[in-house]
XYZ file of N, CA, C and O in Angstrom:
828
model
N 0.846 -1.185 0.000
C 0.000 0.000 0.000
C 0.891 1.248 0.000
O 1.148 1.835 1.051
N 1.217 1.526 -0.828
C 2.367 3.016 -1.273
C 1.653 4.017 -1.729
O 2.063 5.172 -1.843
N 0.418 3.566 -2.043
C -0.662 4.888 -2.147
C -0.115 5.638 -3.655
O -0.385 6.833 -3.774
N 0.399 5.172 -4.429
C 0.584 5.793 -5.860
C -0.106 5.278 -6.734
O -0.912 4.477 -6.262
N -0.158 5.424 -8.186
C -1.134 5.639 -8.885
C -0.224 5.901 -10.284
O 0.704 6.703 -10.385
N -0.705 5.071 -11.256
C -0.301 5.324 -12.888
C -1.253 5.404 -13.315
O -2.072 4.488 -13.244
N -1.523 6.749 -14.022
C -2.267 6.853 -15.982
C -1.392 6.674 -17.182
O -0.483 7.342 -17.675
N -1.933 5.631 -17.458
C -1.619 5.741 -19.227
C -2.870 5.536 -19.851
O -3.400 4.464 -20.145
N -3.424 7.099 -20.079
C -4.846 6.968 -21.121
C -5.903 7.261 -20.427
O -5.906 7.712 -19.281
N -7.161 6.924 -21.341
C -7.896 7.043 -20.377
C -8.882 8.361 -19.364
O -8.413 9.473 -19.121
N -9.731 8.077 -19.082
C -10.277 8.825 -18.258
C -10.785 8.820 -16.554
O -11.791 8.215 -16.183
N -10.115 9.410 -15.864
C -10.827 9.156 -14.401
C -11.697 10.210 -14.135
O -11.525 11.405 -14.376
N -12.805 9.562 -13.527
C -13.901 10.241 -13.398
C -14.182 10.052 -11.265
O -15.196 10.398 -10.659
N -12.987 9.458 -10.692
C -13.257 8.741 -9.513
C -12.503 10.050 -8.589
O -11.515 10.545 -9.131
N -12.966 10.695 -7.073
C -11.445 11.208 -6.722
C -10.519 10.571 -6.080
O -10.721 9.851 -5.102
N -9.400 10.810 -6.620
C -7.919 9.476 -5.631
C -7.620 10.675 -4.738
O -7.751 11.862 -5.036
N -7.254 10.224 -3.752
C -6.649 10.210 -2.162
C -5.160 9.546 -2.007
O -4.827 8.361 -2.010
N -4.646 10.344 -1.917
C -3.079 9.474 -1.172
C -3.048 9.575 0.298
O -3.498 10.439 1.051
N -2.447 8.547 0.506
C -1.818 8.598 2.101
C -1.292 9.989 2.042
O -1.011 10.605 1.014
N -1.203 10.364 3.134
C -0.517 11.398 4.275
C 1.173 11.051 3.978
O 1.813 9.999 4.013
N 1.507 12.329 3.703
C 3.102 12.473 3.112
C 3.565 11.492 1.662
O 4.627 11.416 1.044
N 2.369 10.887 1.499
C 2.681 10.150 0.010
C 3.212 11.001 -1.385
O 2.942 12.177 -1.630
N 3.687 10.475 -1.868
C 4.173 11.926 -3.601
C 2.638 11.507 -4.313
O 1.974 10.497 -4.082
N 2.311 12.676 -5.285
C 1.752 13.555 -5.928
C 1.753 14.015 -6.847
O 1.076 15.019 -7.072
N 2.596 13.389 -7.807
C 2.722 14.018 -8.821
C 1.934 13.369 -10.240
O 2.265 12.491 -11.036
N 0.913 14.128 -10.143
C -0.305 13.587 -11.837
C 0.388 14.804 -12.862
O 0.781 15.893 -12.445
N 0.426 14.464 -13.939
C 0.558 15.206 -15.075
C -0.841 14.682 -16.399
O -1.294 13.646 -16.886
N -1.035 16.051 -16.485
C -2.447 15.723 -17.877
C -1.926 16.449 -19.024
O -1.394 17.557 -19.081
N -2.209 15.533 -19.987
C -1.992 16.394 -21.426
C -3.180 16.466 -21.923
O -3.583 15.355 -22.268
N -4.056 17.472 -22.141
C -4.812 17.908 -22.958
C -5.271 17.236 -24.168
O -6.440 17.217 -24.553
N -4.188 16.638 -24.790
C -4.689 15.813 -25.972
C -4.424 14.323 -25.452
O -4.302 13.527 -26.383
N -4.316 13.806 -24.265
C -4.127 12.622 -23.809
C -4.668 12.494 -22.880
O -5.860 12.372 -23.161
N -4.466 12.427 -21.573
C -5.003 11.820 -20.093
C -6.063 13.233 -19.646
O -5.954 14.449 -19.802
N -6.814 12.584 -19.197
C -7.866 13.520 -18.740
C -8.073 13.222 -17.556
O -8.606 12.119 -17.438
N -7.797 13.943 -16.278
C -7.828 13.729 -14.289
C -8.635 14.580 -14.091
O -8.319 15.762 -14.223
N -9.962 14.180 -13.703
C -11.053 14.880 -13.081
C -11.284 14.698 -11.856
O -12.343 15.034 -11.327
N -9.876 13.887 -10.968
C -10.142 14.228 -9.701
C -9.701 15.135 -8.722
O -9.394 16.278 -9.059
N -9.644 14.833 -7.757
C -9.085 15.657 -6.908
C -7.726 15.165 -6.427
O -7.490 14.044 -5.977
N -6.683 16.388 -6.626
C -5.505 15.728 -5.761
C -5.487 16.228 -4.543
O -5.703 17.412 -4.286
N -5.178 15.181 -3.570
C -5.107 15.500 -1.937
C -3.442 15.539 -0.810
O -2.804 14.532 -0.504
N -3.211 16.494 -0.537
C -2.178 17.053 -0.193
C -1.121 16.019 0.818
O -1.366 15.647 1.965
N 0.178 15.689 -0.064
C 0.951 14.834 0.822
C 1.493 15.846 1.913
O 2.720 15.848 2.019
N 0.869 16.616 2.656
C 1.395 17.525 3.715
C 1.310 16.816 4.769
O 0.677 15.763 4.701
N 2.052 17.293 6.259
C 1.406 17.361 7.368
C 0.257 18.247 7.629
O 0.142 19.407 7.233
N -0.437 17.688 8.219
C -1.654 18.271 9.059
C -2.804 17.390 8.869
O -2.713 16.335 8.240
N -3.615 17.705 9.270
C -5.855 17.114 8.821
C -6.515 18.222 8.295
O -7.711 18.010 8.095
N -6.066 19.485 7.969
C -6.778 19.932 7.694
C -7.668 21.230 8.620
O -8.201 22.249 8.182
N -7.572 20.723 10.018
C -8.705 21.515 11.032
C -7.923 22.432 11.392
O -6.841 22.796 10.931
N -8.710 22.893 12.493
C -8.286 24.519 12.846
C -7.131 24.154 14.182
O -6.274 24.988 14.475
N -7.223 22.981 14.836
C -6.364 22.660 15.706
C -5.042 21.788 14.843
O -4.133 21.247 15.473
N -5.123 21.766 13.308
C -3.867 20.618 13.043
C -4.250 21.220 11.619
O -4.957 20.429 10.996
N -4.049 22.104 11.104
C -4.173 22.435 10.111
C -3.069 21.691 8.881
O -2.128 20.977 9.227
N -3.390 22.011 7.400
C -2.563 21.348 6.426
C -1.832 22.331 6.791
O -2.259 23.408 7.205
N -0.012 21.835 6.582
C 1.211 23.280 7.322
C 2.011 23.404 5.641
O 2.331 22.322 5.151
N 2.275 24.523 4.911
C 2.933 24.777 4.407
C 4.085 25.504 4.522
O 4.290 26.683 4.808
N 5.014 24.311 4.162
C 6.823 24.617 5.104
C 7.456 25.069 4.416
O 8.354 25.705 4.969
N 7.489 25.099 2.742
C 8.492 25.578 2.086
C 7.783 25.859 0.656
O 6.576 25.675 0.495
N 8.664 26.331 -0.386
C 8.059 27.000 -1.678
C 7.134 25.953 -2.409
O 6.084 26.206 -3.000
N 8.055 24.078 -2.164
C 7.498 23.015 -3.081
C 5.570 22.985 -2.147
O 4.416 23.121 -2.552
N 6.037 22.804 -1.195
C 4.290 22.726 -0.014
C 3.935 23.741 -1.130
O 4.031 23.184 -2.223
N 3.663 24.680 -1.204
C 2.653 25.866 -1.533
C 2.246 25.492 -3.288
O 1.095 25.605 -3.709
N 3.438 25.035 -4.173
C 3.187 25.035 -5.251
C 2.252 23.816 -5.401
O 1.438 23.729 -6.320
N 2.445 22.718 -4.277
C 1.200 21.354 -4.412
C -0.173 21.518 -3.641
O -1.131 20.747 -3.684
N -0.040 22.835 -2.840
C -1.238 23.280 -2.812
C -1.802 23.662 -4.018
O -2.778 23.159 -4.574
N -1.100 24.607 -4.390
C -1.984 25.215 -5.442
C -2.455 24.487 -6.491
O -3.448 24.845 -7.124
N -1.685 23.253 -6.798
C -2.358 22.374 -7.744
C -3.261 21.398 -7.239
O -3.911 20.649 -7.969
N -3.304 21.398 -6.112
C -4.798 20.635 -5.555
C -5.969 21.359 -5.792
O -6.970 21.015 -6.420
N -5.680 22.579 -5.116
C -6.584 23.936 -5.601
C -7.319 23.491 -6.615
O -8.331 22.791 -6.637
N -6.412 24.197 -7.809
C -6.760 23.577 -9.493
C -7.255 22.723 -9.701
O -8.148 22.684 -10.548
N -6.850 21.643 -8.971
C -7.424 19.879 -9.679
C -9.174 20.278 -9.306
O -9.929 19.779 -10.140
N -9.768 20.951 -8.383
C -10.696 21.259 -7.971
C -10.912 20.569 -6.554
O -11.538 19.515 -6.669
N -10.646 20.808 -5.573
C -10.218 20.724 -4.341
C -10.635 22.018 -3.529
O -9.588 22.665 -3.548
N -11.621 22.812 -2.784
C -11.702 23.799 -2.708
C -11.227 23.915 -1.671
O -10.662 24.989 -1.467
N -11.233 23.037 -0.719
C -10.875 23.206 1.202
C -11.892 24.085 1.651
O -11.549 25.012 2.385
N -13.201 23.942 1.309
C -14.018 24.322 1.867
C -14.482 24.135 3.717
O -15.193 23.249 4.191
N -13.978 24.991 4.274
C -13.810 24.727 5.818
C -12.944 24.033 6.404
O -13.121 23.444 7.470
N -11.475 24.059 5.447
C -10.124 23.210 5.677
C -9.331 24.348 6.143
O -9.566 25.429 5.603
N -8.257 24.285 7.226
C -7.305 24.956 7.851
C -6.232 24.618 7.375
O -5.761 23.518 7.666
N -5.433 25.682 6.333
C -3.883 25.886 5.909
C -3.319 26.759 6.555
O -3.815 27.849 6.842
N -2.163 26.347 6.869
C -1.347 27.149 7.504
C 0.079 27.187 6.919
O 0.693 26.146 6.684
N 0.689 28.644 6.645
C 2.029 29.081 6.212
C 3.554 29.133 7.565
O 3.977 29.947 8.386
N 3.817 28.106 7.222
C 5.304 27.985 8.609
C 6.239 28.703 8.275
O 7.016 28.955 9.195
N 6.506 29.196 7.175
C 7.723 29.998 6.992
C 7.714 31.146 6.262
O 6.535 31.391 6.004
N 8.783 32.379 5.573
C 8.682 33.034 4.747
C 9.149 31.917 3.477
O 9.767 30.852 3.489
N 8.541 32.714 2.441
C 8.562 31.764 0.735
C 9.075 33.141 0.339
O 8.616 34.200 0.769
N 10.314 32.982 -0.733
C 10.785 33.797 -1.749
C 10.666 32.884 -3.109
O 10.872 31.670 -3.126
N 10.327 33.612 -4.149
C 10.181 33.048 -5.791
C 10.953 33.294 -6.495
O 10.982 33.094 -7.710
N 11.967 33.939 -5.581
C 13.221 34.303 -6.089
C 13.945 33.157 -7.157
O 14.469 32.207 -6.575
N 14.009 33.155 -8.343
C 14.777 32.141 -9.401
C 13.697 30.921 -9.475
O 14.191 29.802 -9.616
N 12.351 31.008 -9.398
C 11.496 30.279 -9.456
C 11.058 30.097 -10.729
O 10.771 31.102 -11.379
N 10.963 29.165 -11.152
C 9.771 28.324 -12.932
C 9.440 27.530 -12.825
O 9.836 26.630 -12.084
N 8.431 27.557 -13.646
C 7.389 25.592 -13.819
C 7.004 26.018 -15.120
O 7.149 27.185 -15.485
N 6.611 25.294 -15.698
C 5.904 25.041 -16.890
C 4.505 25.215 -16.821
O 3.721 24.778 -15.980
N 4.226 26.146 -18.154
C 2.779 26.434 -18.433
C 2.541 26.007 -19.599
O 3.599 25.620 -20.095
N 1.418 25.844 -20.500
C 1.030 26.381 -22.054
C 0.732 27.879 -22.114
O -0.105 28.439 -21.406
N 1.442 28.426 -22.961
C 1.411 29.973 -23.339
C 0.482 30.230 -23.977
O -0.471 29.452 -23.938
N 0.414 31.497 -24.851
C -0.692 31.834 -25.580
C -0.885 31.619 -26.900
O -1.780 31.957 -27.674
N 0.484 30.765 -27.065
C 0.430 30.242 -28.892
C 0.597 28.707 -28.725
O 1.270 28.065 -29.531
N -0.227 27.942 -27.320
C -0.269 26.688 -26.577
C 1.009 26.009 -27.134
O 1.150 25.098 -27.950
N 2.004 26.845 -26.335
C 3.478 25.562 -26.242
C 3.768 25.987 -24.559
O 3.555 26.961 -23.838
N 4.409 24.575 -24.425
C 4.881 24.298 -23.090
C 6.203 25.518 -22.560
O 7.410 25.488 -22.801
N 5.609 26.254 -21.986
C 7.510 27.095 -21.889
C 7.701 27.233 -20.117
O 6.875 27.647 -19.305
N 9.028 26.749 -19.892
C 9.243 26.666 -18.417
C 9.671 28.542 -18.002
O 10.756 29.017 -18.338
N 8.780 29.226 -17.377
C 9.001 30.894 -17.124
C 8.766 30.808 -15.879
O 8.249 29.856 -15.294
N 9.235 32.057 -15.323
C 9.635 32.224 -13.560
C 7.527 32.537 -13.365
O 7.052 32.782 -12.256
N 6.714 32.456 -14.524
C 5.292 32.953 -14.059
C 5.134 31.847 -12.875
O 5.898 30.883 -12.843
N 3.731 32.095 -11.545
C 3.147 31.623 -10.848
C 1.885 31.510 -11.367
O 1.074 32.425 -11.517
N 1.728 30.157 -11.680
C -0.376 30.410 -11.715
C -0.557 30.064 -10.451
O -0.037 29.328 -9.613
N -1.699 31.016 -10.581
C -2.438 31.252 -9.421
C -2.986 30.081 -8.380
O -2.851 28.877 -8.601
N -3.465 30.501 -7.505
C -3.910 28.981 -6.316
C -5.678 29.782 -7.014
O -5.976 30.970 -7.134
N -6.270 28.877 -7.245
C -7.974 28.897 -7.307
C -7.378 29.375 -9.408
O -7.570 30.539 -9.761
N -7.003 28.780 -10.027
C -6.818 29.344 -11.461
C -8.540 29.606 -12.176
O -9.427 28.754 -12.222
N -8.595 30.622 -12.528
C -9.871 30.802 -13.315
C -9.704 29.812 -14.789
O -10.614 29.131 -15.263
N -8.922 29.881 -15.105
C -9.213 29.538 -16.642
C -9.378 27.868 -16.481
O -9.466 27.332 -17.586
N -9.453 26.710 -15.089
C -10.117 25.634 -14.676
C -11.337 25.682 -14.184
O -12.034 24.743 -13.798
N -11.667 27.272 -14.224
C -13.041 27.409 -12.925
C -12.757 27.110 -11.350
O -13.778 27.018 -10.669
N -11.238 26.906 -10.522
C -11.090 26.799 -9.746
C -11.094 27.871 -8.501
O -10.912 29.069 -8.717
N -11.273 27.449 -7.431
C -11.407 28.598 -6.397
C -11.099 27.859 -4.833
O -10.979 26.649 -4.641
N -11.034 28.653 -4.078
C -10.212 28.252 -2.990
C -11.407 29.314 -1.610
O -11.660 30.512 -1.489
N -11.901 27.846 -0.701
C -13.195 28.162 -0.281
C -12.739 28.195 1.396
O -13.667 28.236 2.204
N -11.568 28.180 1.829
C -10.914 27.650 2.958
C -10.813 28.821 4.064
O -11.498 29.836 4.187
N -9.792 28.368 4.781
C -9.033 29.447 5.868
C -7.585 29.351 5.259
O -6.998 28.270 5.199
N -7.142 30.302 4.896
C -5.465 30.356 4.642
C -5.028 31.358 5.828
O -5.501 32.492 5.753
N -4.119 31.047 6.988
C -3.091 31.845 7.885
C -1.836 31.915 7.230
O -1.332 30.988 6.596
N -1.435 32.835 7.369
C -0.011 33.019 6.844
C 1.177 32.781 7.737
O 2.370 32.820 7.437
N 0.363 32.419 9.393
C 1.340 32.591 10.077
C 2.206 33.880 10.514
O 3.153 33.684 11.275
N 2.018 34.762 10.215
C 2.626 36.254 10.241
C 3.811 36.053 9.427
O 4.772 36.719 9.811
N 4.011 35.322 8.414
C 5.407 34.952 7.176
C 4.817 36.107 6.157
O 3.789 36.773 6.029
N 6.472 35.886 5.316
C 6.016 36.759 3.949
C 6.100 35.849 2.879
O 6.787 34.849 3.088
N 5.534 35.974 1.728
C 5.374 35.714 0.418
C 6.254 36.576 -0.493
O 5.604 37.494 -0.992
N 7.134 36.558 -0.741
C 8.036 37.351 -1.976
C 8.185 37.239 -2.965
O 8.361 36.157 -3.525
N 8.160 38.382 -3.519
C 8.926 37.932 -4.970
C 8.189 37.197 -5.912
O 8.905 36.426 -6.551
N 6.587 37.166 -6.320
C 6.014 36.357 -6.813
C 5.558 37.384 -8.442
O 4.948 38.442 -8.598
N 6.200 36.443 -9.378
C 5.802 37.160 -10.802
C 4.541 36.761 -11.808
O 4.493 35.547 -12.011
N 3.454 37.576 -12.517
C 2.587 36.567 -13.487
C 2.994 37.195 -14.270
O 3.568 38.259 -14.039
N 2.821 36.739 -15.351
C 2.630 36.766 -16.584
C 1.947 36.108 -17.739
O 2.353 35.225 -18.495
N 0.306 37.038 -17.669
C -0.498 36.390 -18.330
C -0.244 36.052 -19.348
O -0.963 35.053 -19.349
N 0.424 36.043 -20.730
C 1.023 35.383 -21.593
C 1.802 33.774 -21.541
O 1.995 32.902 -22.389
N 2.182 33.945 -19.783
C 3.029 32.190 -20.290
C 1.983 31.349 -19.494
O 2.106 30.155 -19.217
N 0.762 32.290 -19.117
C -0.631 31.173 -18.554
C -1.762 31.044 -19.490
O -2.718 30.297 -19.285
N -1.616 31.817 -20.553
C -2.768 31.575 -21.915
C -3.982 32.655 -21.260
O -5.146 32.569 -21.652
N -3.525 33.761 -20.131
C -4.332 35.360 -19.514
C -4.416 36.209 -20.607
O -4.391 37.408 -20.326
N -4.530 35.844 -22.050
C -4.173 37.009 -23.004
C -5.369 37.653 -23.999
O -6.534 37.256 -23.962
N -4.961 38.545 -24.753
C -5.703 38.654 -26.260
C -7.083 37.885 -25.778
O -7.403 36.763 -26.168
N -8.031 38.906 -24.624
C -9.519 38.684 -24.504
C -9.853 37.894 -23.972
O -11.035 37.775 -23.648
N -8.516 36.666 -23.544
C -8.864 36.017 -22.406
C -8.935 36.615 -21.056
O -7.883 37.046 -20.586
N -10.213 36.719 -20.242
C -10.476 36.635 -18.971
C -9.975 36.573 -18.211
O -10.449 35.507 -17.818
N -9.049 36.908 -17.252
C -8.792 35.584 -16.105
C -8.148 36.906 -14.922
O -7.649 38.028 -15.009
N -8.611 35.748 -13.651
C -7.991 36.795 -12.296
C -6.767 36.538 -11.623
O -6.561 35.325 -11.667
N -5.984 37.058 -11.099
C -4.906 36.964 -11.121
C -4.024 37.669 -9.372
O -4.031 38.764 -8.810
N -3.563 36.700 -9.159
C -2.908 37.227 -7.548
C -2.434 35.819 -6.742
O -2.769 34.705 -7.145
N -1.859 35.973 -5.912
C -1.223 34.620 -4.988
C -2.139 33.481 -5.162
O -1.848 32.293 -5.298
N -3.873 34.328 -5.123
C -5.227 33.613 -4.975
C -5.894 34.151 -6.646
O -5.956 35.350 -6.919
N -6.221 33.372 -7.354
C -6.406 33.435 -8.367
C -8.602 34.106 -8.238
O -9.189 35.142 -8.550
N -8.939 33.040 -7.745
C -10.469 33.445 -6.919
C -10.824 32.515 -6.036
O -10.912 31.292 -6.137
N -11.093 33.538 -4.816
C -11.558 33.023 -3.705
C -13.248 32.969 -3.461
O -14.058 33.889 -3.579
N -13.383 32.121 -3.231
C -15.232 31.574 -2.653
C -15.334 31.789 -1.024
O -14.813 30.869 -0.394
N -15.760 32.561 -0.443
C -16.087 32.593 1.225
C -14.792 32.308 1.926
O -14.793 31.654 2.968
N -13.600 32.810 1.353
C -12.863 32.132 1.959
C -12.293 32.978 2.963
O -12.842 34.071 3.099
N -11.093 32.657 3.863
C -10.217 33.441 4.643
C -8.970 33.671 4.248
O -8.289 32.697 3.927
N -8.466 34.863 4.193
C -6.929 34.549 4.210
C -6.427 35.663 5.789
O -7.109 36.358 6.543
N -5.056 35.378 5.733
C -5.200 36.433 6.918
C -3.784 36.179 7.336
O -3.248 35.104 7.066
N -3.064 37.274 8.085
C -2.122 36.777 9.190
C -1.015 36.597 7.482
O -0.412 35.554 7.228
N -0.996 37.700 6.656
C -0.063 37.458 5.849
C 0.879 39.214 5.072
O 0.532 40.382 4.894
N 2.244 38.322 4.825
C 2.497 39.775 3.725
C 2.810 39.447 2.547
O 2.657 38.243 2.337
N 3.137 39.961 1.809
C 2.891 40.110 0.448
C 4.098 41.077 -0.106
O 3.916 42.294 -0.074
N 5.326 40.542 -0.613
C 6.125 41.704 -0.799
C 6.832 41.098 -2.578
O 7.015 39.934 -2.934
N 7.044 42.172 -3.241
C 7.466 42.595 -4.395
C 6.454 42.074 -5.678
O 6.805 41.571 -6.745
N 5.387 42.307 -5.300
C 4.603 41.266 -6.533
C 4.129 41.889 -7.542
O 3.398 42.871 -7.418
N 4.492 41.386 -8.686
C 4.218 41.719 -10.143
C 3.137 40.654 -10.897
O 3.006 39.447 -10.694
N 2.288 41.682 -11.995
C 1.355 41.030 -12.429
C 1.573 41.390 -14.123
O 2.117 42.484 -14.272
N 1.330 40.854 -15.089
C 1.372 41.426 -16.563
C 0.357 40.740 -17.119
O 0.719 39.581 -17.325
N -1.116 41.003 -17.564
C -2.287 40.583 -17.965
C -3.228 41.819 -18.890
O -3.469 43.019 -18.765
N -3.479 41.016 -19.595
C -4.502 41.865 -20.456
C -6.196 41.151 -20.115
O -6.797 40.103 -20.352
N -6.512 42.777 -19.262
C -8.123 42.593 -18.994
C -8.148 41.304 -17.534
O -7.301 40.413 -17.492
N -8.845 41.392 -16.854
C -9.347 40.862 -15.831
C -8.754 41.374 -14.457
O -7.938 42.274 -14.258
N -9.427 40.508 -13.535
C -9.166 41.394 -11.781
C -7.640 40.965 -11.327
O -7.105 39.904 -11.005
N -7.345 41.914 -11.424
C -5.752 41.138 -10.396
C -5.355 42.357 -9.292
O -5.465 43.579 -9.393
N -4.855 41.520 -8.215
C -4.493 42.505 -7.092
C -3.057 41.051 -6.269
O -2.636 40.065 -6.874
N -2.754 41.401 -5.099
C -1.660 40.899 -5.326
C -2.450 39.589 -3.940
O -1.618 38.726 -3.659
N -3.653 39.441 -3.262
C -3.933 38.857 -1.861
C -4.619 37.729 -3.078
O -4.274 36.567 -3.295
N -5.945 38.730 -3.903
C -6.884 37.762 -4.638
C -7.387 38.761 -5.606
O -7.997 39.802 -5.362
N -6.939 38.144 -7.033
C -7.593 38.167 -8.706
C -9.191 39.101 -7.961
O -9.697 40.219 -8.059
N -9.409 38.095 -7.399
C -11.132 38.077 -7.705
C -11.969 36.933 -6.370
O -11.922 35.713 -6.215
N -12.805 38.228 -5.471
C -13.244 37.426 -4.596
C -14.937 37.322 -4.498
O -15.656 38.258 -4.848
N -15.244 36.573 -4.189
C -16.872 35.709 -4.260
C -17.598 35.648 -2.895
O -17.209 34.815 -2.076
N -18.636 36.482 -2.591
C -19.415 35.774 -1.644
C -18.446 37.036 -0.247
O -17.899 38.135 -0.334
N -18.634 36.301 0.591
C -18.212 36.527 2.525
C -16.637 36.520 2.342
O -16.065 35.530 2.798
N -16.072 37.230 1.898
C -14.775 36.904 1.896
C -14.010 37.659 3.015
O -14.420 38.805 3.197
N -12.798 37.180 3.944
C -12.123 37.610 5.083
C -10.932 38.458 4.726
O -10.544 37.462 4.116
N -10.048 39.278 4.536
C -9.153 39.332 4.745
C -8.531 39.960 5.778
O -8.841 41.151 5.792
N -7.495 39.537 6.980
C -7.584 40.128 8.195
C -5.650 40.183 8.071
O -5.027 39.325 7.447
N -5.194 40.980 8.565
C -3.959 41.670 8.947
C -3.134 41.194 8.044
O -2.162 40.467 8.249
N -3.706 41.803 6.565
C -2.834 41.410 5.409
C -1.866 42.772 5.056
O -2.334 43.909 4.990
N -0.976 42.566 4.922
C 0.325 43.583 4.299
C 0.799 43.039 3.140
O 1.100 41.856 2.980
N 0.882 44.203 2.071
C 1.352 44.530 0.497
C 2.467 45.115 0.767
O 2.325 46.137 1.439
N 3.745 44.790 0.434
C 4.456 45.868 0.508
C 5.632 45.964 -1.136
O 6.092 44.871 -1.468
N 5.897 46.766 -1.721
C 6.605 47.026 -3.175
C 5.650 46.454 -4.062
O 5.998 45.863 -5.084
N 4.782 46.562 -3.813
C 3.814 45.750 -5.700
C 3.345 47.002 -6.497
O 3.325 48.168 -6.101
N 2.997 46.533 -7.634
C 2.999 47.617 -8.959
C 1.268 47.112 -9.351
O 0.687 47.655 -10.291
N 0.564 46.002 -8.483
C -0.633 46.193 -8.983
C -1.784 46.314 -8.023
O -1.635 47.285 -7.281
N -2.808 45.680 -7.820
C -4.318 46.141 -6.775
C -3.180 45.395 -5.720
O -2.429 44.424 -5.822
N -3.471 46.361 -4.694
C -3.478 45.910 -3.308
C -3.960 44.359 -2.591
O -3.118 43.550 -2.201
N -5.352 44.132 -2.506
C -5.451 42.808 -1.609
C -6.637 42.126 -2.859
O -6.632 40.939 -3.188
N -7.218 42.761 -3.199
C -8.379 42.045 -4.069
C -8.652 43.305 -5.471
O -8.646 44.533 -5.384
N -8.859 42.483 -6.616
C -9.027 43.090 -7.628
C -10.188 43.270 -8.048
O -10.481 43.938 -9.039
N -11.181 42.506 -7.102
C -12.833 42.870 -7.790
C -13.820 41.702 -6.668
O -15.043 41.618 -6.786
């Protein structure tokens, strides 16, 4: 019982679960494997407000955010930030806006609009900072009339964030909400003792 998992092909329509600290890593190609489930976080924690999921370092935050995406909302789930994160010399791979794969220092967002994803939770920051985080709607397919919101939090549903800062963040998008906390927020949304500090776009929420 190693709790991993192979696609070759195919469609899942089921959501998989890994053990607790198990790896995580699904890849979908668009013209091949199609994952309609949910991925569930090899972190420490449960989740609650007494043992929250703990994000310790830059890799924690980036497999949040793709749980996020997979459609995972953490609707009434407790995350918590243990350290400062710099994005300093940071890339992953996106499809751009002429759909090729290019590895760029961009961040997509945690809740990505252009999946319909959103992030319904409690996020603490722990009183840590977030640095140094760059978009660039061009190497996320944000372009030429595409839509999309844009910030640490791409769009938030009722959610919390709080107990965070926010320093040097850059955004480059044509058309839609971006600010540097959350793109675009929905519904009851919290934000409590959040600090921006050096950014060039919206402050905590863009719409």
């Amino acid at each position: 019982d190693d709790s991993s998992i192979s696609i070759t092909g195919g469609i899942i329509n089921e959501n998989v679960k890994l053990r607790e600290n198990a790896p995580a890593n699904i890849t979908c190609d668009k013209n091949s494997e199609i994952f309609n489930g949910l991925i569930e976080l090899p972190l420490a924690g449960k989740g609650t407000e007494t043992d929250p999921y703990l994000l310790e370092n830059l890799n924690d935050l980036v497999l949040f955010r793709n749980s996020v995406n997979s459609g995972n909302t953490y609707e009434d789930k407790y995350v918590k930030l243990t350290n400062n994160i710099d994005f300093t010399g940071y890339t992953e791979m996106n499809v751009n806006y002429q759909g090729n794969n290019v590895a760029e220092a961009t961040f997509r967002p945690i809740g990505d609009y252009s999946c319909g994803a959103s992030f319904k939770g409690i996020f603490d920051g722990g009183n840590n900072t977030i640095s140094n985080i760059y978009i660039n709607g061009w190497d996320i397919n944000y372009c030429w009339g595409k839509y999309g919101s844009a910030g640490l939090f791409g769009t938030v549903d009722g959610a919390t964030v709080k107990n965070l800062t926010v320093s040097g963040f850059e955004i480059q998008v044509e058309g839609g909400d971006v600010a540097a906390i959350a793109g675009h927020a929905i519904g009851n949304c919290i934000f409590e003792n959040i600090t921006v500090t050096d950014h060039g776009n919206g402050v905590v929420i863009g719409e």
